[in-house]
Tab-separated table of C-alpha atoms in Angstrom:
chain	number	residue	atom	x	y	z
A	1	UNK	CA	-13.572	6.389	28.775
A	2	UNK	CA	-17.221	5.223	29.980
A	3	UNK	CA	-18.468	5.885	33.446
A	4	UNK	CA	-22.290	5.227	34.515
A	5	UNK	CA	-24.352	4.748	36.817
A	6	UNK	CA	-27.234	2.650	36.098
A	7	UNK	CA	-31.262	2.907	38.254
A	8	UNK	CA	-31.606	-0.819	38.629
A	9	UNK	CA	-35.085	-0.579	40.511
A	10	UNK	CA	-37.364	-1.953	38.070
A	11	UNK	CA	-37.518	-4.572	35.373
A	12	UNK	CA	-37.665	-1.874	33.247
A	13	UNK	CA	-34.078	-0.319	34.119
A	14	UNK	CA	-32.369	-3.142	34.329
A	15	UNK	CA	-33.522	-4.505	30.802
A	16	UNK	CA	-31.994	-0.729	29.782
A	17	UNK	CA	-28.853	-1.262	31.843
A	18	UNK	CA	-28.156	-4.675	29.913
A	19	UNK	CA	-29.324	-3.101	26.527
A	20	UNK	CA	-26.630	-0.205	27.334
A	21	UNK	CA	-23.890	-2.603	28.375
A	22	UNK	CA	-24.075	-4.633	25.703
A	23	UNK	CA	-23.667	-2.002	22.991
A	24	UNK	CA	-20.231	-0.829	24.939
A	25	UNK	CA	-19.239	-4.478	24.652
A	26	UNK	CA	-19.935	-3.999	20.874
A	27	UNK	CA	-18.611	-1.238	20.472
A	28	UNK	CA	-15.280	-2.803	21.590
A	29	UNK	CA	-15.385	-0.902	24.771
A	30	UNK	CA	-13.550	-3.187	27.600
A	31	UNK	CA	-14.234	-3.025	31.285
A	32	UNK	CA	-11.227	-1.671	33.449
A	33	UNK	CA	-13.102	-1.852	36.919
A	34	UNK	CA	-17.177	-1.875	37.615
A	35	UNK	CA	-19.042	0.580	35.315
A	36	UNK	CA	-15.953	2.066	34.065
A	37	UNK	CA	-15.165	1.107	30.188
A	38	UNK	CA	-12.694	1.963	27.830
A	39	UNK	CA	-12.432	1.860	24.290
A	40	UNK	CA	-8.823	3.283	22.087
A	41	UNK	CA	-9.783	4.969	18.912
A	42	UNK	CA	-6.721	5.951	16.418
A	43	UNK	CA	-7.603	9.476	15.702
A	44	UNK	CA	-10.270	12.008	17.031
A	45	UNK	CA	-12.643	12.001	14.322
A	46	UNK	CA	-13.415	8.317	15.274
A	47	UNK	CA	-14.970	9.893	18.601
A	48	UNK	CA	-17.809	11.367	17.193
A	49	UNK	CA	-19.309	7.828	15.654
A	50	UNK	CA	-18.778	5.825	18.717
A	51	UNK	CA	-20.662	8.635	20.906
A	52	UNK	CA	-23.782	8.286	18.438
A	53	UNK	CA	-24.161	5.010	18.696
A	54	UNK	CA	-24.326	4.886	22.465
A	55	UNK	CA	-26.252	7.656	22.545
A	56	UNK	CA	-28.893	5.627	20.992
A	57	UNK	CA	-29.347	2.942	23.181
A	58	UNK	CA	-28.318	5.750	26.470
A	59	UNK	CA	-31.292	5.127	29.183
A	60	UNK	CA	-33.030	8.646	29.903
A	61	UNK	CA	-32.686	8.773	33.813
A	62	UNK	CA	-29.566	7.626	35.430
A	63	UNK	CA	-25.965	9.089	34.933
A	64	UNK	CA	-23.725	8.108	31.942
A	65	UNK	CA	-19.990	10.354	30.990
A	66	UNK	CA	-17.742	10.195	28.612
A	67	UNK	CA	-14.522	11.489	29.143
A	68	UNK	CA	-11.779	11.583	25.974
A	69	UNK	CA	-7.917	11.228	27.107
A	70	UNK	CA	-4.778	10.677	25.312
A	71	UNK	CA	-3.119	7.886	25.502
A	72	UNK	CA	-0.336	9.052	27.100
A	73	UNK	CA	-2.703	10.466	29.536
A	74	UNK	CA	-4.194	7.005	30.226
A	75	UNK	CA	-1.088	4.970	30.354
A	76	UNK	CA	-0.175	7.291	32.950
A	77	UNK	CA	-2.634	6.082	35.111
A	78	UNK	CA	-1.180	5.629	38.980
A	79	UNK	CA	-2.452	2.189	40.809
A	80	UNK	CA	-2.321	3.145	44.379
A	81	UNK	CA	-3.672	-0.295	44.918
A	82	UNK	CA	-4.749	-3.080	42.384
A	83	UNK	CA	-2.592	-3.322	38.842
A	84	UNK	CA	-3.484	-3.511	35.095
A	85	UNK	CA	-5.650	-6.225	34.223
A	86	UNK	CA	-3.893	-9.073	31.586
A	87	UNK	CA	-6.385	-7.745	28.946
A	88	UNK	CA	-5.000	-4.430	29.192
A	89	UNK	CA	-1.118	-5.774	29.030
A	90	UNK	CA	-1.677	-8.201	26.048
A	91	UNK	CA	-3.803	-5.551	23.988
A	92	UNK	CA	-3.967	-2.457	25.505
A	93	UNK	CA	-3.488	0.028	22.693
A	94	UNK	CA	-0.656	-2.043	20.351
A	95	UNK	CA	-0.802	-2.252	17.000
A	96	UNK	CA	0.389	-5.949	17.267
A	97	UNK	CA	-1.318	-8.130	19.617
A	98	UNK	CA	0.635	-11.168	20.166
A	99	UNK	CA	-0.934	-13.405	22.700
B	1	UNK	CA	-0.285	-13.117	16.002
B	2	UNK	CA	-2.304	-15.847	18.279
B	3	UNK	CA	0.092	-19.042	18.823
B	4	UNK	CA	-1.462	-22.386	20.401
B	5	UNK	CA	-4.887	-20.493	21.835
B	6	UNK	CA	-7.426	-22.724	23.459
B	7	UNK	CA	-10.571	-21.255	21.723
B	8	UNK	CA	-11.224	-18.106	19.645
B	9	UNK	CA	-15.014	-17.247	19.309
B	10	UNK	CA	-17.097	-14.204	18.736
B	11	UNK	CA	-18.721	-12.428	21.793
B	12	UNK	CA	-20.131	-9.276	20.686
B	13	UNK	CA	-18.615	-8.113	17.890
B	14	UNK	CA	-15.443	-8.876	19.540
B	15	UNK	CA	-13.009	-12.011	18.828
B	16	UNK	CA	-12.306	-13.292	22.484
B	17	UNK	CA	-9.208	-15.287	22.511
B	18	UNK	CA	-9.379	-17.913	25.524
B	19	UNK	CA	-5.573	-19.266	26.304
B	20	UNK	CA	-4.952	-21.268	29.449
B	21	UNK	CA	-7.673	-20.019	31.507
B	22	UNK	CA	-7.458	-16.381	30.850
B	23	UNK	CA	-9.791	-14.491	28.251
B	24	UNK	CA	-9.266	-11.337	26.075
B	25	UNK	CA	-10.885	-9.718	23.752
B	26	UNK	CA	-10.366	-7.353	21.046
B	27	UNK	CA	-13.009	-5.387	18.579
B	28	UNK	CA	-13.510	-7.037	15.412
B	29	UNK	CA	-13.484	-2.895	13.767
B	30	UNK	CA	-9.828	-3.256	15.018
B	31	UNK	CA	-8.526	-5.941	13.439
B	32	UNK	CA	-6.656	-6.202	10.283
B	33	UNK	CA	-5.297	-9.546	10.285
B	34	UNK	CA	-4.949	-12.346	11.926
B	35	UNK	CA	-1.747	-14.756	12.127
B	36	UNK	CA	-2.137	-17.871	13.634
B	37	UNK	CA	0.131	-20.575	14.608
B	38	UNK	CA	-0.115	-23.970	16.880
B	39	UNK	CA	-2.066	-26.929	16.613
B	40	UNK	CA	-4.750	-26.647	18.865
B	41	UNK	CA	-6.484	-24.173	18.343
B	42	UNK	CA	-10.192	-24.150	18.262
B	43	UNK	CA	-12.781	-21.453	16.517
B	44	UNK	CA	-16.055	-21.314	15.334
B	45	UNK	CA	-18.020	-20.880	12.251
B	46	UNK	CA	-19.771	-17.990	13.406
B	47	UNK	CA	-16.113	-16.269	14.354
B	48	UNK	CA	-15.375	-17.060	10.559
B	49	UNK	CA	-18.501	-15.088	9.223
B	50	UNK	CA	-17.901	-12.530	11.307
B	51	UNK	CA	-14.434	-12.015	10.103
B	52	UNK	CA	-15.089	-12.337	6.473
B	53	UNK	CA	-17.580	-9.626	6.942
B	54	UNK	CA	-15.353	-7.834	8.588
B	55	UNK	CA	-12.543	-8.311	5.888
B	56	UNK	CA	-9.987	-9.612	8.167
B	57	UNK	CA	-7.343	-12.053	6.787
B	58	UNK	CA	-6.484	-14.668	8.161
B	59	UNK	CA	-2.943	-16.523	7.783
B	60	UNK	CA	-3.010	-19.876	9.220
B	61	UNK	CA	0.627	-21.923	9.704
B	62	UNK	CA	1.464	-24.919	9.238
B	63	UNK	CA	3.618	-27.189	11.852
B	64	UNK	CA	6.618	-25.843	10.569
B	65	UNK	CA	5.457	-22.273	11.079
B	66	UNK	CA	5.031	-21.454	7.926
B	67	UNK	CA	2.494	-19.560	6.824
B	68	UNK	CA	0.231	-21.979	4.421
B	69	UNK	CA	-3.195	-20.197	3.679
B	70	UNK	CA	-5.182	-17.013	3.511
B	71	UNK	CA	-8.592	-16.422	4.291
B	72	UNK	CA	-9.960	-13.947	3.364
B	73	UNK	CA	-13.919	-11.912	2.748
B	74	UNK	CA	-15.682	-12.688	-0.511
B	75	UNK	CA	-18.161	-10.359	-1.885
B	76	UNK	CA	-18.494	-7.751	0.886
B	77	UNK	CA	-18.215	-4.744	-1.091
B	78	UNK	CA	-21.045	-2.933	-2.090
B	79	UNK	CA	-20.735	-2.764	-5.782
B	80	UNK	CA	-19.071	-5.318	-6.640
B	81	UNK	CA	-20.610	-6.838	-9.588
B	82	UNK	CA	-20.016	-3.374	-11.450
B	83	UNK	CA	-15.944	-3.787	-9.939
B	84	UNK	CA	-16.467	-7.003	-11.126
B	85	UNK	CA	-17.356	-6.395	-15.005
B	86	UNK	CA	-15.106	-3.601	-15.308
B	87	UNK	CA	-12.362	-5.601	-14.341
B	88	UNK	CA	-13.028	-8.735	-17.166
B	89	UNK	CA	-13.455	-5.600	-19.488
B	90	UNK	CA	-9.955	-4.201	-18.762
B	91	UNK	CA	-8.044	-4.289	-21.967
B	92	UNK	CA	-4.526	-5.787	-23.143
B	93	UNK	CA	-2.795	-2.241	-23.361
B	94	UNK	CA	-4.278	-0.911	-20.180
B	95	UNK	CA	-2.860	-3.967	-18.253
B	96	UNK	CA	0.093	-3.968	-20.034
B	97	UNK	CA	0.698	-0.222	-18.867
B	98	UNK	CA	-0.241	-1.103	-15.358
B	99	UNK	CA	2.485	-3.552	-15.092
B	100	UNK	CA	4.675	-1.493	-16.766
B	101	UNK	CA	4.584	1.065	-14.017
B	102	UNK	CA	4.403	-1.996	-11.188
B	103	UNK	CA	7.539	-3.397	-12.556
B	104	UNK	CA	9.448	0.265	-12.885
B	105	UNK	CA	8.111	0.888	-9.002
B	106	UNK	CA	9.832	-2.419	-7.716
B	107	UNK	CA	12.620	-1.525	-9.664
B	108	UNK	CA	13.408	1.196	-7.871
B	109	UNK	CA	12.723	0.015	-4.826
B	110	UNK	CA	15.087	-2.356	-5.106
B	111	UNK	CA	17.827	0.445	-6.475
B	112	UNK	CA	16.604	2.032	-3.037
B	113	UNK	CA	17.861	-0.974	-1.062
B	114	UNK	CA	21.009	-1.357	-3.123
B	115	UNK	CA	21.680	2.380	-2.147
B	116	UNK	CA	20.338	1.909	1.636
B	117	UNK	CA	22.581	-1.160	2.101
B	118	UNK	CA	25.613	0.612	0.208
B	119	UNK	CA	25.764	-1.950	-2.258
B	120	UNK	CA	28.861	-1.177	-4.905
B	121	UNK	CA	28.046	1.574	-7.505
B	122	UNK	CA	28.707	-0.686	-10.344
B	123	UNK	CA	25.661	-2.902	-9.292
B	124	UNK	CA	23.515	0.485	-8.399
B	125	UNK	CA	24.236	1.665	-12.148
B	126	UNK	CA	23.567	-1.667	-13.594
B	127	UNK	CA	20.045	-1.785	-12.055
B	128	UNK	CA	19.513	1.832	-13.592
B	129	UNK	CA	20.341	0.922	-16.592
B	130	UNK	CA	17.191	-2.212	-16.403
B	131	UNK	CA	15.128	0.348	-15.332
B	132	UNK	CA	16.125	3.049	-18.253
B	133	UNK	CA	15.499	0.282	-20.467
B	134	UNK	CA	12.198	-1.196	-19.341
B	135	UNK	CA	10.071	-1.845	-22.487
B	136	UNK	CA	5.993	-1.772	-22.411
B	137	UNK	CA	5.126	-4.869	-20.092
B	138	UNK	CA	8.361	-5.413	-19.608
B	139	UNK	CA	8.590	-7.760	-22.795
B	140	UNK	CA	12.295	-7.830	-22.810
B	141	UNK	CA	11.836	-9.563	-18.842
B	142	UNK	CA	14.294	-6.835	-17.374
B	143	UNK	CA	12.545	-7.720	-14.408
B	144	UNK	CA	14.535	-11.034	-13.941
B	145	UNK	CA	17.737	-9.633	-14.901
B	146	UNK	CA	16.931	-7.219	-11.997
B	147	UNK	CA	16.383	-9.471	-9.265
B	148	UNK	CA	19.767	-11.279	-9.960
B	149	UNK	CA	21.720	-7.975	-9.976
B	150	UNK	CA	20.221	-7.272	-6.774
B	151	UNK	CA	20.098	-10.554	-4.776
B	152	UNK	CA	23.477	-11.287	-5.310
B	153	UNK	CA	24.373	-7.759	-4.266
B	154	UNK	CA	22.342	-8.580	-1.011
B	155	UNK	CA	23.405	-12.057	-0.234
B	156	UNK	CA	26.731	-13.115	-2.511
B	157	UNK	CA	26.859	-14.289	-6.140
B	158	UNK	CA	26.020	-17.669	-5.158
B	159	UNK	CA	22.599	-16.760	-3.591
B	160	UNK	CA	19.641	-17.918	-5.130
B	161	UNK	CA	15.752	-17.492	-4.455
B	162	UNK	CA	15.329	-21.604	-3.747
B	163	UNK	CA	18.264	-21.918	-1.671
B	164	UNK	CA	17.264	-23.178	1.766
B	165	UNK	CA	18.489	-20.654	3.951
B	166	UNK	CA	17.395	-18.261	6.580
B	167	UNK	CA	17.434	-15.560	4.070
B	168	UNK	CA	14.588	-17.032	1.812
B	169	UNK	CA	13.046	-18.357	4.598
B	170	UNK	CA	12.562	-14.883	5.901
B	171	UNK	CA	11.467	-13.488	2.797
B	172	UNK	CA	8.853	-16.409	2.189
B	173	UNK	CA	7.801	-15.637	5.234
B	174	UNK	CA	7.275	-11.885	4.735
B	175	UNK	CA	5.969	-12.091	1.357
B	176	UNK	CA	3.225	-14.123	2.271
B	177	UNK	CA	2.198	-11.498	5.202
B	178	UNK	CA	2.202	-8.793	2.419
B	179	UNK	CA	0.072	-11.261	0.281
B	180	UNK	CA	-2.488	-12.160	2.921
B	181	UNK	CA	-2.986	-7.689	3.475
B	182	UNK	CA	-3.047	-7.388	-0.254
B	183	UNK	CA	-5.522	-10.236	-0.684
B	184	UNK	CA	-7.727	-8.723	2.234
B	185	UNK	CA	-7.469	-5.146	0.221
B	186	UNK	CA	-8.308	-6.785	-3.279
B	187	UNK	CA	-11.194	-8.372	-1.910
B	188	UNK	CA	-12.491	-5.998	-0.021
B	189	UNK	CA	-12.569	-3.745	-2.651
B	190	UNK	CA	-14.434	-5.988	-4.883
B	191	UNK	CA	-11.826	-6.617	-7.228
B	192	UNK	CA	-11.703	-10.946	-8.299
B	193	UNK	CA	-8.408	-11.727	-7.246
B	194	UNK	CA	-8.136	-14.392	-9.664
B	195	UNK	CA	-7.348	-11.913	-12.959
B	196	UNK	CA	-4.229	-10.134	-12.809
B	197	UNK	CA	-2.470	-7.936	-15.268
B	198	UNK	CA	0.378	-10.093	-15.548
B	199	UNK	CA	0.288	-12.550	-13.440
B	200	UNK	CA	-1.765	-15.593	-15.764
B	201	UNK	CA	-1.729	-18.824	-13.059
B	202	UNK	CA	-4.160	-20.875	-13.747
B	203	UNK	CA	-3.634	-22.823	-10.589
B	204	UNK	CA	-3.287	-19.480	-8.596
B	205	UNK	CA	-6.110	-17.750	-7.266
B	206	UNK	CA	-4.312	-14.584	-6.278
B	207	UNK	CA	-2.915	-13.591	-9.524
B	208	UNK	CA	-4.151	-9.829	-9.164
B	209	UNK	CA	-2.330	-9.625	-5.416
B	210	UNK	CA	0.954	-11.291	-6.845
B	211	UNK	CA	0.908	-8.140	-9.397
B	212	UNK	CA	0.218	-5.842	-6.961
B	213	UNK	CA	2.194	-6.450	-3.758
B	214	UNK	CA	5.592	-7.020	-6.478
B	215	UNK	CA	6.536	-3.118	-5.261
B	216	UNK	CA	6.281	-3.690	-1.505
B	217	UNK	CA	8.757	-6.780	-1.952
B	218	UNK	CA	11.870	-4.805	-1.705
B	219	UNK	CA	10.393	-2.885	1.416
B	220	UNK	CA	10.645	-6.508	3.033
B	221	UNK	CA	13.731	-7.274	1.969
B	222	UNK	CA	15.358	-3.885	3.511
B	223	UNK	CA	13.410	-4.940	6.346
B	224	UNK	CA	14.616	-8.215	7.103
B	225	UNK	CA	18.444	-7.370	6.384
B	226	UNK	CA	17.675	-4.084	8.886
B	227	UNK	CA	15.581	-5.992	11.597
B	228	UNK	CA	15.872	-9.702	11.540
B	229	UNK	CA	18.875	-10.984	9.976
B	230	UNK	CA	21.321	-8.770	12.402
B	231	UNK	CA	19.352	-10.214	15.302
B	232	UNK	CA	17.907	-13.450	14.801
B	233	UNK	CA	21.121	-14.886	12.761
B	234	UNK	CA	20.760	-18.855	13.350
B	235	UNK	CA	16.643	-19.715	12.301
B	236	UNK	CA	13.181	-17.682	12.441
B	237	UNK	CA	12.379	-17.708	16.415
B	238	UNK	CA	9.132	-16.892	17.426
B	239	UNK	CA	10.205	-13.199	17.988
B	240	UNK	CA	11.507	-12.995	14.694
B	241	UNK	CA	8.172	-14.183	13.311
B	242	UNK	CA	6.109	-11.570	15.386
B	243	UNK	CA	8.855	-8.867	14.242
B	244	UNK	CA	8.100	-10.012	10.317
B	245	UNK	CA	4.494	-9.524	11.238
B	246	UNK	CA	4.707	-6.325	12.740
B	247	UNK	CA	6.345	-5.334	9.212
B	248	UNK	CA	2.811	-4.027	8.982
B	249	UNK	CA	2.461	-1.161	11.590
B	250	UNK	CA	5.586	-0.175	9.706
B	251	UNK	CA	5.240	3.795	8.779
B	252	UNK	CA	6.948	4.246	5.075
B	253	UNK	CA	6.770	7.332	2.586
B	254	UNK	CA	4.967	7.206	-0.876
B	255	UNK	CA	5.284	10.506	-2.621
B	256	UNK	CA	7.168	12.253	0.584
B	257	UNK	CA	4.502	11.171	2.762
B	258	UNK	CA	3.896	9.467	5.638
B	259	UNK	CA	1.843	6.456	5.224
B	260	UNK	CA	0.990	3.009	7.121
B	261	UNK	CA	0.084	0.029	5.378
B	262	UNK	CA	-2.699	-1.069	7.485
């Protein structure tokens, strides 16, 4: 899981906020609301790679976190409002995606 | 499995499916393969690169929902014209004892199935025996006598493999998702999939993945009399198709472990 929080003041930080969002999208990373992004990785040694690579392209001011959860954790998510987006319920975390 | 999409095109590194209005997407680094089925589907060239690169296969289906070609990468792996020249320079005995032990393997998978599905013991000891008596490269074809011991065991002594019945239709079905995964590995790994070590085709440009996937057969066929024939009796429905496919995410043990195909 992805959260940030972006400067958007200058031309500057908002070329750095699209460079950074971009490379989550790459990444496979899939929005769940506004500046919150989650990838699913099969193991835990994947974890390591992916937070390299957006280390790379992380602006230096602003406020990016990563937070790791199992799935179970995740799925247990409660919706006091809102529900799960179709992109979640078609792919979510199966093996077999059958859309 | 993607069935009558609108568009599929790349966005990122990620194939975005587009199906009545809605979108999704999924990572290309997740994808193993790709089934698709329908007529109207629409994707792009630059969706295809991206896949080959990423060594996803690609089974397409034809109207009848059978599964009619693979498509697979070509050339990705690092090395391979030095996988490539060892592989014209393999010799006659070496291939000879490869399919020796590919043959003995699907053997007794099959004796497995016999003694999963409680098959009579006669039949059980009769497979044995072919397998006690398979010769280098299997010269004397015990192979064959095999698969007739065993597929009438499964399906009746009048079953045969060009019947046109559910049965075959389920394994043609399944065998040519194990091909597609098996092509995708072969390639991948810079092997030519063209030059087997028994398999000799000249029309078919898989011979190497026909020799290799012969051992995972049997795991299909215990499969589909577990999981598709008990429930989808009458024809192949769609959720028996997506059930054959998921054959895949199947966990299975090689050697007392745990492994997954993809």
């Amino acid at each position: 899981m992805c959260f940030f929080d972006l400067p958007m003041e200058t031309k500057q930080e908002q070329k750095y906020y699209r460079v950074f969002r971009k490379k989550l999208i790459e990444l496979g990373f899939v929005m769940v609301q506004e500046s919150v992004y989650v990838r699913t990785l099969p193991n835990r040694s994947q974890l390591t790679k992916y937070e390299e690579q957006l280390k790379r392209v992380t602006p230096y001011n602003g406020l990016v976190e990563l937070m790791y959860v199992s799935e179970k954790q995740f799925n247990d998510r409660r919706f006091l409002t809102g529900e799960k987006a179709p992109q979640e319920v078609a792919v979510g975390n199966n093996k077999m995606v059958i859309i | 499995m993607i069935k009558d999409g609108d568009y599929l095109r790349l966005k990122l590194d990620n194939l975005e499916i587009e199906k009545s209005g809605q979108k999704f997407s999924i990572p290309l680094s997740d994808i193993a393969t790709i089934t698709l089925e329908g007529n109207i589907l629409t994707l792009t060239t630059k969706l295809l690169a991206k896949l080959a690169q990423h060594n996803i296969a690609v089974i397409v289906c034809d109207n009848k929902y059978v599964p009619c070609g693979i498509f697979t990468g070509f050339g990705q792996y690092h090395r391979t014209a030095k996988r490539n020249l060892e592989q014209i320079a393999w010799s006659e005995k070496l291939r000879d004892e490869v399919w020796t032990a590919i043959i003995r393997q699907k053997l007794s998978n099959q004796k497995s199935v016999l003694l999963a599905v409680d098959a009579e013991e006669e039949r059980v000891e009769k497979l044995q025996e072919l397998i006690d008596n398979i010769q280098l490269a299997d010269a004397t074809n015990r192979e064959g006598h095999a698969a007739k011991v065993y597929f009438n065991s499964l399906y009746g002594m009048k079953f045969t493999r060009e019947q046109d019945s559910l049965e075959n239709g389920a394994m043609n079905y399944g065998y040519t998702i194990i091909r597609a995964y098996m092509a995708r590995l072969v390639t991948s790994l810079g092997l030519i999939p063209t030059l087997g070590v028994f398999h000799r085709n000249e029309f078919n440009s898989f011979n190497l993945v026909d020799d290799l996937m012969e051992p995972f057969r049997p795991l299909m066929d215990w499969y589909i009399l577990e999981k598709i024939l008990p429930k989808y009796p009458k024809y192949l429905t769609w959720e028996a198709r997506c059930q054959l496919i998921d054959f895949l995410n199947q966990p299975y043990f090689y050697r007392g472990r745990r492994q997954r195909l993809i």
